[in-house]
Amino acid sequence: MPPKKRHSGVTQSREPKPDADSASSPDKQDSPELSEKKHREKDAKFVSLCKSLHVSDLVCDRAWALWKTVQESMDKVPGSQERLWGACLFVIVTDMDIGCFTVTQVLKAVSLNLKQFLVVVRQLDVNLDTISTKVNSALTRLEKKYDVMLALYQRFEKTCKNIFVLTPDGKERETTRTCWTMFLLSKGRALQMEDDLVISFQLLLCTLELFIKRCSPDQLQPLYQSAISKVQTPPTRTSRRSQSKAKSRPVEQEVDAQLLETLCKDNECNIEEVKNVYQTSFMAFLESVDLSRSTDFPQVNFINQQYEEHYLKSRDIDGRLFFDGDESVLPPKVEISQVERTPKKNQPDEDGPMIPPQTPIRAAMTSIKMLRGDLPPNGDQPSTALATYFKNCTVDPTQDVQKRLETLGQVFSQKFGEAVGPRCVVYGRQRFALGVRLYYKVMEAMLKSEEKRLSVQNFSKLLNDSTFHTSLLACSLEVVMATYEESSFKNGGSDQTGTNLCFPWILNVLSLPAFDFYKVIESFIKAEQTLSKDIIKHLETCENLIMERIAWRTDSPLFELLKQEHANAAPEPAETPASLNQPLQHNHTAADLYLSPMRPGLRGLPPYSPATPPQPPAASQSTSQAPCQAPRPPKSNSLSLFYKKLYRLAYTRLKTLCSYLLSSNPELEPIIWTLFQYTLQHEYELMRDRHLDQLMMSAMYAICKVKSVDLRFKSIVSAYKNLPNTNQETFKNVLITEGHYDSIIVFYNQVFMQKLKTNILQHASTRPPPLSPIPQIPRSPYKFPNSPLRVPGSNNVYISPMKSSRMSPGIMTPRSRMLVSIGESFGLGNRFQKINQMVNSSERSHKRTMDPGSTLKPLKRLRFDMDGQDEADGSKPGGDSTLIQKLTEMSSTWSRMQEQKMKEDPEMGDESQ
């Protein structure tokens, strides 16, 4: 459709608001009309609902059968039947992959918003077998897409207020409505993965740029009036024939760089990335709708019609309803309050900078900015120091490193483009380039640490190990994608689909075994001090996924290591509970793990011998090797550490599940753990292509059975669903035999019990096996190096290492009191006077103490003690205390703080050994 003549605003008639009645069904023409005569035995209201949603007789029958099954399973039907009917219809059409209706249409038919509807659908899973994997994945994708769209619209609404001038006739609202609809259309056309928050937001800025430069100056706020470039390409009229001839020519439309820079600055977005999105995805979209050479406003009806077709085809949420404030897309009130988690401004008596609310988009933009700022500007090549390490090797790895990066870069970019959308390969190259800079940076930090630890400079074996390099690169790329919100576990990340970038996508792309990737995670975190808490938690989740599931796939090198360990294992002494109750301590670095086995004398599997079958007396008494025996082969450091972490993860999960189900039988927990641990150590083949939690639930059921405690699998599974980071596939689809999957109950009866029957029955005998020692469970195996440390002898003085010189104290915590950043200016000199007054506030504190009507507010971190009780001996400072004296005391106690930290966290102490 040819563009109309440019006007000062959008003058076309407003498009009608979309609703369930006006929008046709996606496949209405292909679906046979519902026959009411065939459904007389069903509830008339149910049949009426089916007819309004244009479902077929087959869908109607199956949905009604599902409803009857659910109804029989429920003691009491929650809410109205109509809402559950709508949920049943959604489940059936999703399983059958039939496009009878869109999500919005069913929401309006049952009068629910999306979040409420998701809850209702999940209520159908009474017997834990109603919702299939396909439906569950659809719900997860739908929820994530909604969350992204809501965040985008909230930012769009706020940004438009800063751009457009409000007019009495409301013309600016018609402009913004068309802008929002056009953005939705561009996102749907450009992205296969529409829940990509960052690229979607960058597309939104591109759409805004297009509309702003087509507005007359009197429609814009002063900032954007001045932002538009002075020299603009004059509007031209192009005939249809000329447009047809020009289609084969390169696109001539150019982005207004000054305007786009203003938009990016106002929204804290990287200008180069947005330009890239504009010149690739957005220009391709404009070309597809014949708007690439137009300088006029897009036609309202045309854009609306194009989006209507896309929305009906996707059978998804109608994003236009966000603009209308429609109830079907309104978030719950609680969620609205959670969007802005930080105060909008500081305390009235503070003159610090305004603190913006922490929204999903702002959080993502801040994380990306910090990631880019922490990387060296010219880090696409090894630094001088890293190049020196390469040259010091017996075999220089430089060429192999470069060749490997070139090959993997092409693979990564191609797979990224396939997952995200057409023309998105270039974004994959951007992510890979950032990953390479992080890869070089962390590698250099690791080598410096190794040089200090070992006093050597030749790391030829490590630097010529291809697996080490690929693992380090994979970890760097995972950090980059997590920063860009492309790999996230917030909405139940899974590897069920090839279009999901969530971990372990990167392992599949780089053909890297999970067990090899696990070796680099801890060293990576220790080497890269600028990682945020969210990224550290993300990597910890990746590590847990490897231990509980991914490392146990059939093709994993873990099984070969286990086979070798058990083949070479000599009888070893029982490990005392005291040693097992110690914190997880080790000084293994990435070099140790990748070149393992390297050093003898370290056990491969931590033996929990009390739970092992009885050994012959001679073997059980053998506690050391005879001098004449051949030396035992070296043990695997990587396997030893893997099992230590595995035991702690396994016991943590078991303890949580027991707290839900067996609080009245606490004596069963150590018995269940004994069976569980025995299985992991001696029957590890049961883990092949299975999940750690499947063995955990089976062990719990087995012990409760022999101990005559009434606990059914349904109760176990119901409680298990409440654990964090769980997936219903864990108990619904368990490997029974090769290629055959069934429920956890079938696995228990046909596999678990048959393999462990003798051991299980021992726990019911009068002489049960000794209990396995309980591992000590730390809060997290990874400590956050940038967390505040308390100054010894003071209750209210904390010091944090400065994470980045680019961060001004105004945007750092705490936001309610004074913050001192040593080595960086943070405001006017009078702020130092205020700090001195706070330190020397004994007189003020005395007055407040004497005033019976005053109430002391709770003290907060980094606020000096108002009562003066911040000395080790409890004495109060003199009246001549100053900030300099206080800082001197803080500096003198730094060494004591390090000692305190070493005591509290032995693992961190190993880093310097």
Short mmCIF file of C-alpha atoms in Angstrom, two decimals, residues 10 61 74 327 354 519 735 762 806 814 835 901:
data_model
loop_
_atom_site.label_atom_id
_atom_site.label_comp_id
_atom_site.label_asym_id
_atom_site.label_seq_id
_atom_site.Cartn_x
_atom_site.Cartn_y
_atom_site.Cartn_z
CA VAL A 10 -1.56 11.03 12.08
CA ASP A 61 -15.31 -33.67 23.06
CA MET A 74 -10.87 -32.25 42.68
CA GLU A 327 -7.93 -5.86 31.69
CA MET A 354 18.36 11.11 41.84
CA LYS A 519 35.81 -27.65 35.56
CA LEU A 735 14.04 -43.42 31.46
CA GLN A 762 18.80 -54.01 55.11
CA ARG A 806 33.14 4.20 36.48
CA PRO A 814 23.30 2.46 50.57
CA ILE A 835 30.25 13.17 57.58
CA LYS A 901 37.14 -13.39 56.16
#
